XYZ file of C-alpha atoms in Angstrom:
484
model
C 90.221 -16.821 89.113
C 87.844 -15.188 86.660
C 87.745 -15.854 83.145
C 88.958 -12.929 81.010
C 87.174 -12.484 77.569
C 89.073 -10.339 75.270
C 87.841 -9.051 71.640
C 90.835 -11.210 70.354
C 89.383 -14.451 71.658
C 85.928 -13.401 70.566
C 87.103 -12.725 66.978
C 88.703 -16.359 67.149
C 85.072 -17.980 67.492
C 83.911 -16.047 64.277
C 83.839 -18.161 61.043
C 85.572 -15.407 58.413
C 84.424 -17.481 55.531
C 80.632 -17.546 56.266
C 79.958 -14.827 53.620
C 82.128 -16.777 50.954
C 80.338 -20.200 51.283
C 77.244 -20.445 48.933
C 73.626 -20.967 49.951
C 70.263 -21.390 48.048
C 69.346 -17.816 48.767
C 72.683 -16.588 47.275
C 72.424 -18.581 44.252
C 68.748 -17.433 43.566
C 69.927 -13.849 43.644
C 72.589 -14.437 41.269
C 70.454 -15.950 38.807
C 67.760 -13.566 39.249
C 70.198 -10.675 38.649
C 71.226 -12.052 35.437
C 67.770 -13.712 34.307
C 65.403 -10.797 34.917
C 67.706 -7.984 32.653
C 67.882 -10.859 29.836
C 64.055 -11.367 29.871
C 63.587 -7.595 29.923
C 65.933 -7.340 26.772
C 64.074 -10.332 25.139
C 60.608 -8.622 25.987
C 61.597 -5.015 24.542
C 63.248 -6.855 21.529
C 60.296 -8.669 20.909
C 57.993 -5.777 21.122
C 60.603 -3.803 18.876
C 60.337 -6.657 16.179
C 56.716 -6.655 16.200
C 56.356 -2.737 16.076
C 54.359 -2.687 19.372
C 54.891 0.733 20.780
C 52.971 -0.213 24.219
C 56.461 -0.854 25.756
C 57.512 2.813 25.765
C 53.927 4.489 25.824
C 53.047 7.076 28.311
C 49.853 5.463 29.194
C 46.742 3.942 27.668
C 44.631 6.025 25.395
C 40.879 7.339 25.904
C 38.419 4.766 24.495
C 37.608 6.554 21.234
C 41.383 6.507 20.464
C 42.090 3.097 21.941
C 42.568 1.645 17.891
C 45.657 4.100 17.831
C 47.569 2.680 20.793
C 49.916 0.898 18.492
C 50.041 3.604 15.916
C 51.816 6.506 17.520
C 52.658 7.940 14.173
C 48.974 8.792 13.878
C 49.148 11.733 16.038
C 52.792 12.279 17.097
C 55.477 13.277 14.563
C 58.439 10.882 14.062
C 61.726 12.535 13.939
C 65.041 10.615 14.350
C 63.347 7.278 15.584
C 61.305 9.011 18.095
C 58.037 10.855 18.541
C 57.130 14.273 19.448
C 56.242 14.834 23.188
C 52.776 16.569 22.039
C 50.616 15.733 19.205
C 50.229 18.706 16.920
C 46.791 20.747 16.262
C 47.166 19.434 12.515
C 47.043 15.647 13.719
C 43.802 16.484 15.756
C 42.083 18.726 12.971
C 42.658 15.626 10.389
C 40.011 13.897 12.068
C 38.321 16.672 14.333
C 36.704 19.791 13.694
C 37.243 22.196 16.956
C 36.013 25.892 16.058
C 37.950 28.448 18.110
C 36.307 30.021 21.020
C 38.114 33.376 21.110
C 37.945 36.223 18.624
C 41.836 36.108 18.210
C 43.438 32.589 17.118
C 46.510 33.389 18.889
C 44.735 33.096 22.433
C 43.521 29.426 21.861
C 45.477 26.804 23.404
C 46.724 23.591 21.356
C 44.311 20.721 21.366
C 46.418 18.780 23.662
C 46.794 21.594 26.308
C 43.206 20.787 27.314
C 42.526 17.438 25.955
C 45.400 15.426 27.632
C 45.637 11.846 26.355
C 47.412 8.719 27.619
C 45.467 8.984 31.107
C 43.642 5.615 30.496
C 39.921 5.334 29.547
C 38.752 8.586 30.513
C 36.223 10.923 28.685
C 38.518 13.145 26.531
C 35.935 15.801 25.986
C 35.801 16.604 29.937
C 38.976 18.752 30.444
C 40.187 19.465 34.064
C 39.592 22.995 35.780
C 43.167 23.678 35.709
C 43.044 23.941 32.002
C 40.025 26.466 31.995
C 41.821 28.308 34.732
C 44.926 29.044 32.929
C 42.890 31.682 31.044
C 39.885 32.387 33.592
C 41.907 32.947 36.852
C 43.155 36.252 35.279
C 40.990 37.614 32.252
C 42.157 41.199 32.751
C 45.642 40.204 31.332
C 44.006 38.534 28.068
C 42.776 40.376 24.992
C 40.305 41.571 24.112
C 38.983 42.655 27.366
C 36.348 40.701 28.618
C 32.854 41.084 29.843
C 32.915 38.390 32.485
C 34.100 37.597 35.696
C 38.015 37.912 35.665
C 38.927 35.490 38.449
C 37.354 32.029 38.108
C 39.301 29.134 39.396
C 36.565 26.580 39.723
C 32.679 26.339 40.565
C 33.841 26.401 44.103
C 36.124 29.055 44.041
C 35.646 32.743 42.350
C 32.483 31.466 40.277
C 29.857 34.574 40.588
C 26.643 34.654 40.888
C 24.377 33.702 37.502
C 24.120 36.862 35.333
C 20.407 36.559 35.057
C 20.117 36.942 38.801
C 22.823 39.394 39.181
C 22.559 42.161 36.436
C 18.553 41.656 35.648
C 16.433 43.103 38.182
C 12.853 41.921 36.798
C 11.734 39.268 34.351
C 11.046 41.503 31.007
C 7.777 39.328 30.355
C 4.650 41.200 29.964
C 2.276 38.138 30.762
C 0.635 38.559 34.229
C 0.678 35.465 36.551
C 0.376 35.142 40.226
C 2.615 31.745 40.749
C 1.496 31.473 44.538
C -2.046 31.677 43.465
C -1.952 28.808 41.026
C 0.143 26.612 43.472
C -3.092 26.524 45.864
C -6.351 24.853 45.114
C -8.009 27.134 42.656
C -11.421 27.337 40.870
C -11.497 25.869 37.290
C -13.157 28.085 35.131
C -16.449 30.066 36.456
C -18.443 27.717 38.345
C -16.369 24.865 38.131
C -14.675 22.834 40.842
C -11.444 23.569 42.711
C -8.469 21.906 41.246
C -4.873 21.586 42.734
C -2.406 22.381 39.665
C 1.129 20.977 39.512
C 4.042 22.787 37.751
C 3.822 19.880 35.109
C 0.395 20.965 33.999
C 1.963 24.254 32.732
C 5.728 23.714 32.211
C 7.072 20.821 30.348
C 10.048 20.320 28.045
C 9.684 20.395 24.301
C 9.624 16.771 23.915
C 7.144 16.169 26.797
C 4.893 19.099 25.319
C 3.707 16.618 22.534
C 2.061 14.399 25.295
C -1.544 15.149 26.284
C -2.198 18.059 28.665
C -4.734 17.993 31.682
C -6.061 21.545 31.292
C -5.696 21.858 27.265
C -8.738 22.392 25.157
C -8.594 20.672 21.848
C -10.412 23.657 19.937
C -7.214 26.032 20.642
C -4.540 23.177 20.200
C -5.795 22.273 16.868
C -6.674 26.198 15.720
C -3.970 27.891 13.535
C -2.529 31.103 15.010
C -0.760 33.926 13.282
C 1.267 35.157 15.810
C 4.879 33.664 15.871
C 7.943 33.306 18.374
C 8.981 36.888 17.649
C 5.691 37.743 19.112
C 6.269 35.723 22.178
C 9.888 34.918 23.000
C 12.770 37.421 23.705
C 16.162 36.868 22.474
C 19.067 36.465 25.028
C 21.278 39.962 25.314
C 24.105 37.858 25.103
C 23.733 34.359 23.447
C 26.137 31.703 24.576
C 28.376 29.468 22.309
C 26.123 26.786 20.320
C 26.698 23.149 21.790
C 28.093 20.281 19.880
C 25.044 17.970 19.681
C 21.689 19.169 18.511
C 18.908 19.694 21.061
C 16.755 16.563 22.091
C 13.841 18.648 23.201
C 14.570 17.330 26.796
C 16.635 20.254 27.949
C 14.976 23.367 28.088
C 11.526 24.106 29.146
C 9.120 25.069 26.142
C 7.055 28.230 26.253
C 3.775 27.987 28.076
C 0.995 27.824 25.426
C -2.748 29.234 26.033
C -4.165 26.172 24.272
C -2.509 23.708 26.410
C -2.047 25.083 29.897
C -4.582 27.788 30.170
C -7.883 27.599 27.788
C -9.464 24.679 30.075
C -9.632 27.535 32.809
C -9.310 30.782 31.401
C -12.423 30.980 28.726
C -12.513 33.671 26.266
C -16.591 33.704 25.669
C -17.632 37.048 24.649
C -21.618 37.003 24.411
C -24.212 34.863 26.020
C -25.546 34.059 22.569
C -22.625 31.922 21.573
C -21.059 29.182 23.629
C -17.784 29.436 21.825
C -14.969 31.848 22.946
C -12.809 34.174 20.495
C -9.720 32.993 18.882
C -6.430 33.399 21.393
C -4.775 35.506 18.353
C -3.801 38.988 17.761
C -6.388 41.754 17.981
C -7.135 41.931 14.266
C -7.846 38.319 14.188
C -10.153 38.659 16.936
C -11.979 41.638 15.422
C -12.387 39.868 12.121
C -13.945 36.865 14.000
C -16.336 38.785 15.979
C -17.663 40.477 13.019
C -18.390 37.187 11.180
C -20.117 35.881 13.959
C -22.460 38.425 14.637
C -22.867 39.097 11.010
C -23.937 35.531 10.382
C -26.143 35.395 13.752
C -28.143 38.756 12.874
C -28.620 37.364 9.485
C -30.430 34.398 10.866
C -32.186 36.406 13.742
C -33.447 39.694 12.199
C -35.984 40.073 14.788
C -33.316 41.265 17.197
C -32.769 44.441 15.121
C -35.755 45.761 17.043
C -34.883 46.102 20.700
C -36.716 47.187 23.712
C -34.714 48.586 26.543
C -34.185 46.485 29.700
C -35.285 48.419 32.841
C -32.815 46.686 35.036
C -29.842 48.378 32.914
C -30.397 51.696 34.355
C -28.313 52.122 37.379
C -30.065 55.567 38.719
C -32.975 53.665 40.155
C -35.563 55.941 38.421
C -38.562 54.384 36.648
C -37.936 54.351 33.140
C -40.814 54.534 30.358
C -40.485 51.957 27.719
C -37.930 52.584 24.986
C -37.765 51.071 21.484
C -35.074 51.441 18.961
C -34.614 49.705 15.750
C -31.101 49.240 14.030
C -29.671 48.129 10.693
C -27.763 45.177 10.380
C -24.476 47.082 10.203
C -25.139 48.990 13.251
C -26.170 46.116 15.373
C -23.064 44.379 14.329
C -20.718 47.124 15.072
C -22.426 47.701 18.329
C -22.060 44.065 19.562
C -18.700 44.163 18.346
C -17.718 47.055 20.454
C -19.239 45.676 23.464
C -17.603 42.424 22.940
C -14.287 43.940 22.528
C -14.531 46.273 25.455
C -15.523 43.076 27.614
C -12.617 41.059 26.422
C -10.139 44.363 26.908
C -11.332 45.299 30.543
C -12.085 41.848 31.948
C -10.741 38.752 29.879
C -7.570 39.397 27.981
C -6.173 42.079 30.538
C -6.224 39.242 33.424
C -2.880 38.052 31.400
C -1.955 40.668 28.954
C -0.629 44.390 29.107
C -3.121 46.214 27.042
C -3.556 49.530 25.320
C -7.338 50.175 26.066
C -7.440 53.730 25.146
C -8.382 53.076 21.384
C -11.193 50.645 21.984
C -14.673 51.278 19.841
C -17.294 53.712 21.319
C -19.911 51.633 23.051
C -22.289 54.511 24.084
C -24.688 53.275 21.707
C -25.017 50.013 23.494
C -25.828 51.845 26.679
C -28.655 54.100 25.056
C -26.906 57.090 24.907
C -29.284 60.084 23.781
C -26.580 61.430 21.761
C -25.559 58.303 20.034
C -29.206 57.406 19.312
C -29.665 61.026 17.652
C -26.183 60.228 15.701
C -27.942 57.013 14.370
C -30.960 58.484 13.663
C -29.402 61.030 11.422
C -30.253 61.100 7.867
C -27.414 58.877 5.876
C -26.175 57.249 9.105
C -26.105 53.699 8.467
C -23.316 52.256 10.665
C -21.065 53.254 13.713
C -17.687 54.391 12.415
C -15.088 52.000 13.667
C -12.142 53.170 15.902
C -8.805 51.266 15.891
C -8.868 47.939 17.925
C -6.829 47.185 20.915
C -2.996 46.969 21.043
C -1.553 43.985 23.184
C 1.994 44.058 24.447
C 4.422 41.546 23.232
C 4.847 38.739 25.689
C 8.537 38.772 25.751
C 8.851 35.242 27.388
C 12.534 34.664 27.965
C 13.389 30.887 26.915
C 16.644 30.517 28.030
C 17.559 32.244 31.314
C 21.577 30.860 31.186
C 22.659 31.361 27.718
C 26.227 30.847 28.723
C 25.706 27.420 30.083
C 24.345 23.966 29.404
C 21.416 22.636 31.461
C 19.375 19.642 30.965
C 15.901 19.372 32.684
C 15.796 15.867 31.923
C 18.709 15.134 33.985
C 17.098 16.493 36.921
C 13.565 14.483 36.864
C 14.476 12.842 40.133
C 13.868 16.294 41.996
C 10.793 18.182 42.432
C 10.397 21.432 40.631
C 9.849 23.416 43.826
C 13.204 22.064 45.591
C 14.965 24.274 42.844
C 12.347 26.958 42.128
C 11.337 27.458 45.418
C 10.424 31.009 44.976
C 7.371 29.913 42.907
C 5.654 28.897 46.019
C 5.381 32.451 47.244
C 5.824 34.572 44.047
C 2.979 36.970 43.442
C 4.415 39.428 41.112
C 4.761 38.481 37.287
C 8.077 40.068 37.045
C 9.773 37.794 39.596
C 12.822 35.820 38.173
C 12.089 32.415 39.598
C 15.295 30.529 38.431
C 17.391 29.145 41.168
C 20.634 30.864 42.010
C 24.118 29.296 42.328
C 23.768 28.356 46.062
C 21.069 25.871 45.108
C 23.179 24.238 42.398
C 26.180 23.969 44.739
C 23.996 21.610 47.110
C 24.381 18.910 44.624
C 27.405 19.811 42.163
C 30.493 19.784 44.540
C 33.652 17.937 44.373
C 33.954 14.602 46.150
C 31.828 11.395 46.479
C 28.228 11.453 46.650
C 28.032 14.539 44.798
C 27.323 15.540 41.052
C 30.033 16.632 38.723
C 31.025 20.168 39.222
C 33.848 20.829 36.803
C 33.821 23.620 34.322
C 32.893 21.108 31.257
C 29.677 20.066 33.065
C 27.812 23.296 32.679
C 29.905 25.409 29.899
C 31.217 24.466 26.288
C 34.335 25.665 24.781
C 34.055 25.379 20.963
C 31.467 27.257 19.203
C 29.990 24.413 17.211
C 28.063 26.992 15.005
C 31.062 27.580 13.331
C 32.110 23.934 12.583
C 33.077 22.590 9.312
C 32.622 18.955 8.137
C 35.949 17.160 8.123
C 36.829 14.219 6.146
C 39.285 12.120 8.298
C 42.436 11.449 6.241
C 44.038 8.858 8.339
C 43.637 5.032 7.525
C 44.632 2.311 9.825
C 47.732 0.388 7.852
C 45.934 -2.969 8.745
C 42.740 -1.565 6.651
C 45.188 -0.502 4.063
C 46.802 -3.819 3.466
C 43.477 -5.844 3.630
C 44.544 -7.967 6.735
C-alpha cells in the first residue's frame, strides 16, 4: 500500500522554534545594530565638541580655500545654529575683487553661481559651461542688446566662426609681403646665396624677440627711430576684457621689425658712393640723412662738381658730343638727394610700403635735361627748389586678431607654425588673413580624454580686470588671532 504524504505530516517535521534559538550570526547582528548607532553618536558628539564642521560639510573645499574647511562662518552666514546654503557675495568680496562683466550690475550672477565650492580639490576659477550658458544660450532676452552670437552652449555647440575671419574680408595692414615666396628658398640680398627661411626668423613672441635674430643687422637694431607703435599698429575695433594676470610676453607674437627680420636681406642702399643704407625711418628723417651724407661727401670731393656726361646714359643710341657741366655744391647735393629719393621710392621702399610717389623731387637735372640746365644757368639760380618728400602709408599691423579671447603661443610650441597657419604656405597676397579658423582649434580642443581643454574659461575671461580694485582681506583665522 502506497504511503500517503500530507501537509500536516510534513509540518510536524519542521522545528517551529528554529528562528527563536540564538546563533553567532544573530548575536552579531544585534550587537552591531546597537553599537554602530552608538559609535556614530559618539563620533558626531566628538566633532561637535571640538567644533569640527566637516561632519556635516557639503564636501571638501578647493585647494586655495582648504584652510577654511573648519571655519564655515568665514563664508556662510550663521543663523539659528545653522549656516546659509550659499556664500554671500560680500563674503567673497571681503578677500577677492571680481569686477563685473556686464554694463548693468543687476545682470551679473552671484559669485557662487559660477564658482561652486565643496567639489574637492578643483580649480575654482574654472566654471562649468553650464554657468556660461545660463546667459549665452539666449542673449536676445538679456539687456542691453548684444553684438555677439545669441545662442552659444559650448565650444562644440553654437560657437560661431572667429569674428576676425567672419566679419573681416582682408588684412587692413599695408605692408606688402608674399608669404609663399618667403617660405621657399630665396636669395639673401643682391648677389647673395639662397637661404631657406623659417617662420621663427620673422615671427617671435615679445619675450623671445630679445634673443639673437638670424637675419638682423646690428646697425639698424641699435639705431633709434622716430616712429611709434601708433604708426605701425592698429587697435582692435572691439577690444576684449583685460586679463587678470599681466602679460608674460610669451602669449602674442611681437610685431615684425625691419631691423631684426628684414635688414640683412633687404638693403637700403641709395648710391654707389656709400656702402651704408638710409635709416629705416620716416621720410623726413631719410631726407635729412641724405642731405647730410651728400653735403659731407661733396665737401671732401669738390672735384665732382665738374661732371662729364657719360654717353652710355643716353638711350636714343645716337652719338653724343662731349658735354660738361659745373654745379654749385647746393645744386649737386639737391640733385643727388632727388635721385636717391626717386630710387628708394620706386624700387626699394615700394617693395614693402604703400607710397605716394606723386610728390617726389624733380630729377630732370640729373638726366641732363636742356631745360633744367638752362634754368640752373640762369642768373641768381644757385640751387634746385626742393619739393615735398614722399609719403608712406601707416603700416596698420594688427597685433591681436582675437581680442575677445586668450591665446598663448608658448603653450603651443609643440606644434609647427604651419600646422595651424597652413595658409601661409600658399598666400601670395599681403591682405590675406592667415590666422587659423575654429575648425583647426577643434581638432585638439574637444571634450573627452586625449584632447585639450575646451570649456569656455580656457579662452575667455569673465571679469574685466582693468577695473580691479585692491582689496585688503578682513578675515583672520581664529588660530592666528589667539596666537595658537
